[in-house]
CSV table of N, CA, C and O in Angstrom, one decimal:
chain,number,residue,atom,x,y,z
A,1,MET,N,0.8,-1.2,0.0
A,1,MET,CA,0.0,0.0,0.0
A,1,MET,C,0.9,1.3,0.0
A,1,MET,O,0.5,2.3,-0.5
A,2,ARG,N,2.0,1.1,0.5
A,2,ARG,CA,2.9,2.3,0.6
A,2,ARG,C,3.2,2.8,-0.8
A,2,ARG,O,3.3,4.0,-1.0
A,3,ASP,N,3.4,1.9,-1.8
A,3,ASP,CA,3.7,2.3,-3.2
A,3,ASP,C,2.5,3.1,-3.7
A,3,ASP,O,2.7,4.1,-4.4
A,4,PHE,N,1.3,2.7,-3.4
A,4,PHE,CA,0.1,3.4,-3.8
A,4,PHE,C,0.1,4.8,-3.3
A,4,PHE,O,-0.2,5.8,-4.0
A,5,ASN,N,0.4,5.0,-2.0
A,5,ASN,CA,0.5,6.4,-1.4
A,5,ASN,C,1.5,7.2,-2.1
A,5,ASN,O,1.3,8.4,-2.3
A,6,VAL,N,2.6,6.6,-2.4
A,6,VAL,CA,3.7,7.4,-3.1
A,6,VAL,C,3.2,7.9,-4.5
A,6,VAL,O,3.4,9.0,-4.9
A,7,LEU,N,2.5,7.0,-5.2
A,7,LEU,CA,1.9,7.4,-6.5
A,7,LEU,C,0.9,8.5,-6.3
A,7,LEU,O,0.9,9.5,-7.1
A,8,VAL,N,0.0,8.4,-5.3
A,8,VAL,CA,-0.9,9.5,-5.1
A,8,VAL,C,-0.2,10.8,-4.8
A,8,VAL,O,-0.6,11.9,-5.3
A,9,ARG,N,0.8,10.7,-4.0
A,9,ARG,CA,1.6,12.0,-3.6
A,9,ARG,C,2.2,12.6,-4.9
A,9,ARG,O,2.3,13.8,-5.0
A,10,ALA,N,2.7,11.7,-5.8
A,10,ALA,CA,3.3,12.2,-7.0
A,10,ALA,C,2.2,12.9,-7.9
A,10,ALA,O,2.5,14.0,-8.4
A,11,ILE,N,1.0,12.3,-8.0
A,11,ILE,CA,0.0,13.0,-8.7
A,11,ILE,C,-0.4,14.3,-8.1
A,11,ILE,O,-0.5,15.3,-8.8
A,12,VAL,N,-0.5,14.3,-6.7
A,12,VAL,CA,-0.8,15.6,-6.0
A,12,VAL,C,0.2,16.6,-6.3
A,12,VAL,O,-0.1,17.8,-6.6
A,13,ASP,N,1.5,16.3,-6.2
A,13,ASP,CA,2.6,17.2,-6.4
A,13,ASP,C,2.5,17.8,-7.9
A,13,ASP,O,2.7,19.0,-8.1
A,14,ALA,N,2.2,16.9,-8.8
A,14,ALA,CA,2.1,17.4,-10.2
A,14,ALA,C,1.0,18.3,-10.4
A,14,ALA,O,1.1,19.4,-11.1
A,15,VAL,N,-0.2,18.0,-9.9
A,15,VAL,CA,-1.3,18.9,-10.0
A,15,VAL,C,-1.1,20.2,-9.3
A,15,VAL,O,-1.5,21.3,-9.8
A,16,VAL,N,-0.6,20.2,-8.1
A,16,VAL,CA,-0.3,21.4,-7.4
A,16,VAL,C,0.7,22.3,-8.2
A,16,VAL,O,0.5,23.5,-8.3
A,17,LEU,N,1.7,21.7,-8.7
A,17,LEU,CA,2.7,22.4,-9.5
A,17,LEU,C,2.0,23.1,-10.7
A,17,LEU,O,2.2,24.2,-11.0
A,18,MET,N,1.1,22.3,-11.4
A,18,MET,CA,0.4,22.9,-12.5
A,18,MET,C,-0.5,24.1,-12.1
A,18,MET,O,-0.6,25.1,-12.8
A,19,GLU,N,-1.2,23.9,-11.0
A,19,GLU,CA,-2.1,24.9,-10.5
A,19,GLU,C,-1.3,26.2,-10.1
A,19,GLU,O,-1.9,27.3,-10.2
A,20,MET,N,-0.1,26.0,-9.6
A,20,MET,CA,0.6,27.2,-9.1
A,20,MET,C,1.5,27.8,-10.2
A,20,MET,O,2.1,28.8,-9.9
A,21,SER,N,1.6,27.2,-11.3
A,21,SER,CA,2.4,27.7,-12.4
A,21,SER,C,1.7,28.9,-13.1
A,21,SER,O,0.5,29.0,-13.2
A,22,ASP,N,2.6,29.8,-13.5
A,22,ASP,CA,2.1,31.0,-14.3
A,22,ASP,C,1.7,30.5,-15.7
A,22,ASP,O,2.2,29.5,-16.2
A,23,ASP,N,0.8,31.2,-16.4
A,23,ASP,CA,0.4,30.8,-17.7
A,23,ASP,C,1.6,30.9,-18.7
A,23,ASP,O,1.6,30.1,-19.7
A,24,ASP,N,2.6,31.7,-18.4
A,24,ASP,CA,3.8,31.7,-19.2
A,24,ASP,C,4.6,30.4,-19.1
A,24,ASP,O,5.3,30.1,-20.0
A,25,ASP,N,4.6,29.8,-17.9
A,25,ASP,CA,5.3,28.6,-17.7
A,25,ASP,C,4.6,27.4,-18.2
A,25,ASP,O,5.3,26.4,-18.7
A,26,LEU,N,3.3,27.3,-18.1
A,26,LEU,CA,2.5,26.2,-18.6
A,26,LEU,C,1.2,26.7,-19.0
A,26,LEU,O,0.4,27.3,-18.3
A,27,SER,N,0.9,26.5,-20.3
A,27,SER,CA,-0.3,27.0,-20.8
A,27,SER,C,-1.5,26.3,-20.2
A,27,SER,O,-1.5,25.1,-19.9
A,28,PRO,N,-2.6,27.1,-19.9
A,28,PRO,CA,-3.8,26.6,-19.2
A,28,PRO,C,-4.4,25.4,-20.0
A,28,PRO,O,-4.9,24.4,-19.4
A,29,GLY,N,-4.4,25.5,-21.3
A,29,GLY,CA,-4.9,24.4,-22.2
A,29,GLY,C,-4.2,23.1,-22.0
A,29,GLY,O,-4.8,22.1,-21.9
A,30,PHE,N,-2.8,23.2,-22.0
A,30,PHE,CA,-2.0,22.0,-21.8
A,30,PHE,C,-2.2,21.5,-20.4
A,30,PHE,O,-2.3,20.2,-20.3
A,31,ALA,N,-2.3,22.3,-19.4
A,31,ALA,CA,-2.5,21.8,-18.1
A,31,ALA,C,-3.8,21.1,-18.0
A,31,ALA,O,-3.9,20.1,-17.3
A,32,SER,N,-4.8,21.7,-18.6
A,32,SER,CA,-6.2,21.1,-18.6
A,32,SER,C,-6.1,19.7,-19.3
A,32,SER,O,-6.8,18.7,-18.8
A,33,GLU,N,-5.4,19.5,-20.4
A,33,GLU,CA,-5.3,18.3,-21.0
A,33,GLU,C,-4.6,17.2,-20.1
A,33,GLU,O,-5.0,16.1,-20.1
A,34,ILE,N,-3.6,17.6,-19.4
A,34,ILE,CA,-2.9,16.7,-18.5
A,34,ILE,C,-3.8,16.3,-17.4
A,34,ILE,O,-3.9,15.1,-17.1
A,35,LEU,N,-4.5,17.3,-16.8
A,35,LEU,CA,-5.5,16.9,-15.7
A,35,LEU,C,-6.6,16.0,-16.2
A,35,LEU,O,-7.0,15.1,-15.5
A,36,ASP,N,-7.1,16.3,-17.4
A,36,ASP,CA,-8.2,15.4,-18.0
A,36,ASP,C,-7.7,14.0,-18.1
A,36,ASP,O,-8.4,13.1,-17.9
A,37,GLY,N,-6.4,13.8,-18.5
A,37,GLY,CA,-5.9,12.5,-18.6
A,37,GLY,C,-5.8,11.8,-17.3
A,37,GLY,O,-6.1,10.6,-17.2
A,38,ILE,N,-5.3,12.5,-16.3
A,38,ILE,CA,-5.2,12.0,-14.9
A,38,ILE,C,-6.6,11.6,-14.4
A,38,ILE,O,-6.8,10.5,-13.9
A,39,VAL,N,-7.6,12.4,-14.6
A,39,VAL,CA,-9.0,12.2,-14.2
A,39,VAL,C,-9.5,10.9,-14.9
A,39,VAL,O,-10.1,10.1,-14.3
A,40,ALA,N,-9.3,10.8,-16.2
A,40,ALA,CA,-9.7,9.6,-16.9
A,40,ALA,C,-9.1,8.4,-16.4
A,40,ALA,O,-9.8,7.3,-16.3
A,41,ASP,N,-7.8,8.4,-16.1
A,41,ASP,CA,-7.2,7.2,-15.5
A,41,ASP,C,-7.7,6.9,-14.1
A,41,ASP,O,-8.0,5.7,-13.8
A,42,LEU,N,-7.9,7.9,-13.3
A,42,LEU,CA,-8.4,7.6,-12.0
A,42,LEU,C,-9.9,7.2,-12.0
A,42,LEU,O,-10.3,6.5,-11.0
A,43,ASP,N,-10.6,7.5,-13.0
A,43,ASP,CA,-12.0,7.1,-13.1
A,43,ASP,C,-12.1,5.5,-13.2
A,43,ASP,O,-13.2,5.0,-12.9
A,44,ARG,N,-11.0,4.9,-13.6
A,44,ARG,CA,-11.1,3.4,-13.7
A,44,ARG,C,-10.7,2.7,-12.4
A,44,ARG,O,-10.7,1.5,-12.3
A,45,ILE,N,-10.4,3.5,-11.3
A,45,ILE,CA,-10.0,2.9,-10.0
A,45,ILE,C,-11.3,2.5,-9.3
A,45,ILE,O,-12.3,3.2,-9.3
A,46,SER,N,-11.2,1.4,-8.5
A,46,SER,CA,-12.3,0.9,-7.7
A,46,SER,C,-12.7,1.9,-6.6
A,46,SER,O,-11.9,2.8,-6.3
A,47,GLU,N,-13.8,1.7,-6.0
A,47,GLU,CA,-14.3,2.6,-4.9
A,47,GLU,C,-13.3,2.5,-3.7
A,47,GLU,O,-13.0,3.5,-3.1
A,48,LYS,N,-12.8,1.3,-3.5
A,48,LYS,CA,-11.8,1.1,-2.4
A,48,LYS,C,-10.6,2.0,-2.7
A,48,LYS,O,-10.0,2.6,-1.9
A,49,GLY,N,-10.1,1.9,-4.0
A,49,GLY,CA,-9.0,2.7,-4.4
A,49,GLY,C,-9.2,4.2,-4.2
A,49,GLY,O,-8.4,5.0,-3.8
A,50,ARG,N,-10.4,4.6,-4.6
A,50,ARG,CA,-10.8,6.1,-4.4
A,50,ARG,C,-10.8,6.5,-3.0
A,50,ARG,O,-10.3,7.6,-2.6
A,51,LYS,N,-11.2,5.6,-2.1
A,51,LYS,CA,-11.2,5.9,-0.6
A,51,LYS,C,-9.7,6.1,-0.2
A,51,LYS,O,-9.4,6.9,0.6
A,52,GLU,N,-8.9,5.2,-0.7
A,52,GLU,CA,-7.5,5.3,-0.3
A,52,GLU,C,-6.8,6.6,-0.8
A,52,GLU,O,-6.0,7.2,-0.1
A,53,ILE,N,-7.2,7.0,-2.0
A,53,ILE,CA,-6.7,8.2,-2.6
A,53,ILE,C,-7.2,9.4,-1.7
A,53,ILE,O,-6.4,10.2,-1.3
A,54,ARG,N,-8.5,9.4,-1.3
A,54,ARG,CA,-9.0,10.5,-0.5
A,54,ARG,C,-8.3,10.5,0.9
A,54,ARG,O,-7.9,11.5,1.4
A,55,SER,N,-8.0,9.3,1.4
A,55,SER,CA,-7.3,9.2,2.7
A,55,SER,C,-5.9,9.8,2.6
A,55,SER,O,-5.5,10.5,3.5
A,56,THR,N,-5.2,9.4,1.5
A,56,THR,CA,-3.9,10.0,1.3
A,56,THR,C,-3.9,11.5,1.2
A,56,THR,O,-3.1,12.2,1.8
A,57,ILE,N,-4.9,12.0,0.4
A,57,ILE,CA,-5.0,13.4,0.2
A,57,ILE,C,-5.3,14.1,1.5
A,57,ILE,O,-4.7,15.1,1.8
A,58,ASP,N,-6.2,13.5,2.3
A,58,ASP,CA,-6.5,14.1,3.6
A,58,ASP,C,-5.3,14.2,4.5
A,58,ASP,O,-5.1,15.2,5.2
A,59,SER,N,-4.4,13.2,4.5
A,59,SER,CA,-3.2,13.2,5.2
A,59,SER,C,-2.2,14.3,4.7
A,59,SER,O,-1.6,15.0,5.5
A,60,LEU,N,-2.2,14.5,3.4
A,60,LEU,CA,-1.4,15.5,2.8
A,60,LEU,C,-1.9,16.9,3.2
A,60,LEU,O,-1.1,17.8,3.5
A,61,VAL,N,-3.2,17.1,3.3
A,61,VAL,CA,-3.8,18.4,3.7
A,61,VAL,C,-3.3,18.7,5.1
A,61,VAL,O,-2.9,19.8,5.4
A,62,GLN,N,-3.4,17.7,6.0
A,62,GLN,CA,-3.1,17.9,7.4
A,62,GLN,C,-1.6,18.2,7.6
A,62,GLN,O,-1.3,19.0,8.5
A,63,SER,N,-0.7,17.7,6.8
A,63,SER,CA,0.7,17.9,6.9
A,63,SER,C,1.2,19.1,6.2
A,63,SER,O,2.4,19.6,6.4
A,64,GLU,N,0.4,19.7,5.3
A,64,GLU,CA,0.9,20.8,4.4
A,64,GLU,C,0.9,22.1,5.2
A,64,GLU,O,-0.1,22.5,5.8
A,65,GLU,N,2.0,22.8,5.2
A,65,GLU,CA,2.2,24.0,5.9
A,65,GLU,C,1.9,25.3,5.1
A,65,GLU,O,1.6,26.3,5.6
A,66,ASN,N,2.1,25.1,3.8
A,66,ASN,CA,1.9,26.3,2.9
A,66,ASN,C,0.4,26.4,2.6
A,66,ASN,O,-0.3,25.5,2.1
A,67,PRO,N,-0.2,27.6,3.0
A,67,PRO,CA,-1.6,27.8,2.9
A,67,PRO,C,-2.2,27.6,1.5
A,67,PRO,O,-3.2,27.0,1.3
A,68,ARG,N,-1.4,28.1,0.5
A,68,ARG,CA,-1.9,28.0,-0.9
A,68,ARG,C,-1.9,26.6,-1.4
A,68,ARG,O,-2.9,26.1,-2.0
A,69,ARG,N,-0.8,25.9,-1.1
A,69,ARG,CA,-0.8,24.4,-1.4
A,69,ARG,C,-1.9,23.7,-0.7
A,69,ARG,O,-2.5,22.8,-1.3
A,70,ARG,N,-2.1,24.0,0.6
A,70,ARG,CA,-3.1,23.3,1.3
A,70,ARG,C,-4.5,23.5,0.7
A,70,ARG,O,-5.3,22.5,0.5
A,71,GLU,N,-4.8,24.7,0.3
A,71,GLU,CA,-6.0,25.0,-0.4
A,71,GLU,C,-6.2,24.2,-1.7
A,71,GLU,O,-7.3,23.7,-1.9
A,72,ILE,N,-5.2,24.1,-2.5
A,72,ILE,CA,-5.3,23.4,-3.7
A,72,ILE,C,-5.5,21.9,-3.4
A,72,ILE,O,-6.3,21.2,-4.0
A,73,ILE,N,-4.7,21.3,-2.4
A,73,ILE,CA,-4.8,19.9,-2.1
A,73,ILE,C,-6.2,19.6,-1.6
A,73,ILE,O,-6.8,18.5,-1.9
A,74,GLU,N,-6.8,20.5,-0.8
A,74,GLU,CA,-8.1,20.2,-0.2
A,74,GLU,C,-9.2,20.1,-1.3
A,74,GLU,O,-10.1,19.3,-1.2
A,75,GLN,N,-9.0,20.7,-2.4
A,75,GLN,CA,-9.9,20.7,-3.5
A,75,GLN,C,-9.7,19.5,-4.5
A,75,GLN,O,-10.5,19.2,-5.4
A,76,LEU,N,-8.6,18.8,-4.3
A,76,LEU,CA,-8.2,17.7,-5.3
A,76,LEU,C,-9.2,16.6,-5.3
A,76,LEU,O,-9.5,16.1,-6.5
A,77,PRO,N,-9.8,16.1,-4.3
A,77,PRO,CA,-10.7,14.9,-4.4
A,77,PRO,C,-11.8,15.2,-5.4
A,77,PRO,O,-12.1,14.4,-6.3
A,78,GLU,N,-12.4,16.4,-5.4
A,78,GLU,CA,-13.4,16.8,-6.3
A,78,GLU,C,-12.8,17.0,-7.7
A,78,GLU,O,-13.4,16.5,-8.7
A,79,GLY,N,-11.7,17.7,-7.8
A,79,GLY,CA,-11.1,18.0,-9.1
A,79,GLY,C,-10.6,16.7,-9.8
A,79,GLY,O,-10.6,16.7,-11.0
A,80,LEU,N,-10.2,15.7,-9.0
A,80,LEU,CA,-9.7,14.5,-9.6
A,80,LEU,C,-10.9,13.5,-9.8
A,80,LEU,O,-10.6,12.4,-10.3
A,81,GLY,N,-12.0,13.8,-9.3
A,81,GLY,CA,-13.2,12.9,-9.5
A,81,GLY,C,-13.2,11.7,-8.6
A,81,GLY,O,-13.7,10.7,-9.0
A,82,VAL,N,-12.6,11.8,-7.4
A,82,VAL,CA,-12.5,10.7,-6.5
A,82,VAL,C,-13.4,11.0,-5.2
A,82,VAL,O,-13.1,10.4,-4.2
A,83,VAL,N,-14.4,11.8,-5.4
A,83,VAL,CA,-15.3,12.0,-4.3
A,83,VAL,C,-16.3,10.8,-4.1
A,83,VAL,O,-16.4,10.0,-5.0
A,84,ASP,N,-16.9,10.7,-3.0
A,84,ASP,CA,-17.9,9.6,-2.7
A,84,ASP,C,-18.9,9.6,-3.8
A,84,ASP,O,-19.4,10.6,-4.2
A,85,ASP,N,-19.3,8.4,-4.3
A,85,ASP,CA,-20.3,8.3,-5.3
A,85,ASP,C,-21.7,8.4,-4.6
A,85,ASP,O,-22.0,8.1,-3.6
């Protein structure tokens, strides 16, 4: 399960980086395409997997000290489509 959490953290870090990037660094359209691909992949995960993703994200929210990053991470379950069905 530890590997799963590492993968979730990598996804979170990538999405936070995209969200915090300037439009000059990463075009919004390209960022949207990347996020759409991530969401499509996560859509194939079981409900148990979604719960584990939410749990990992909740842990990351609790440990995040940067208010802006914390705000973005808090919104990720909905943005990634892993909210309760």
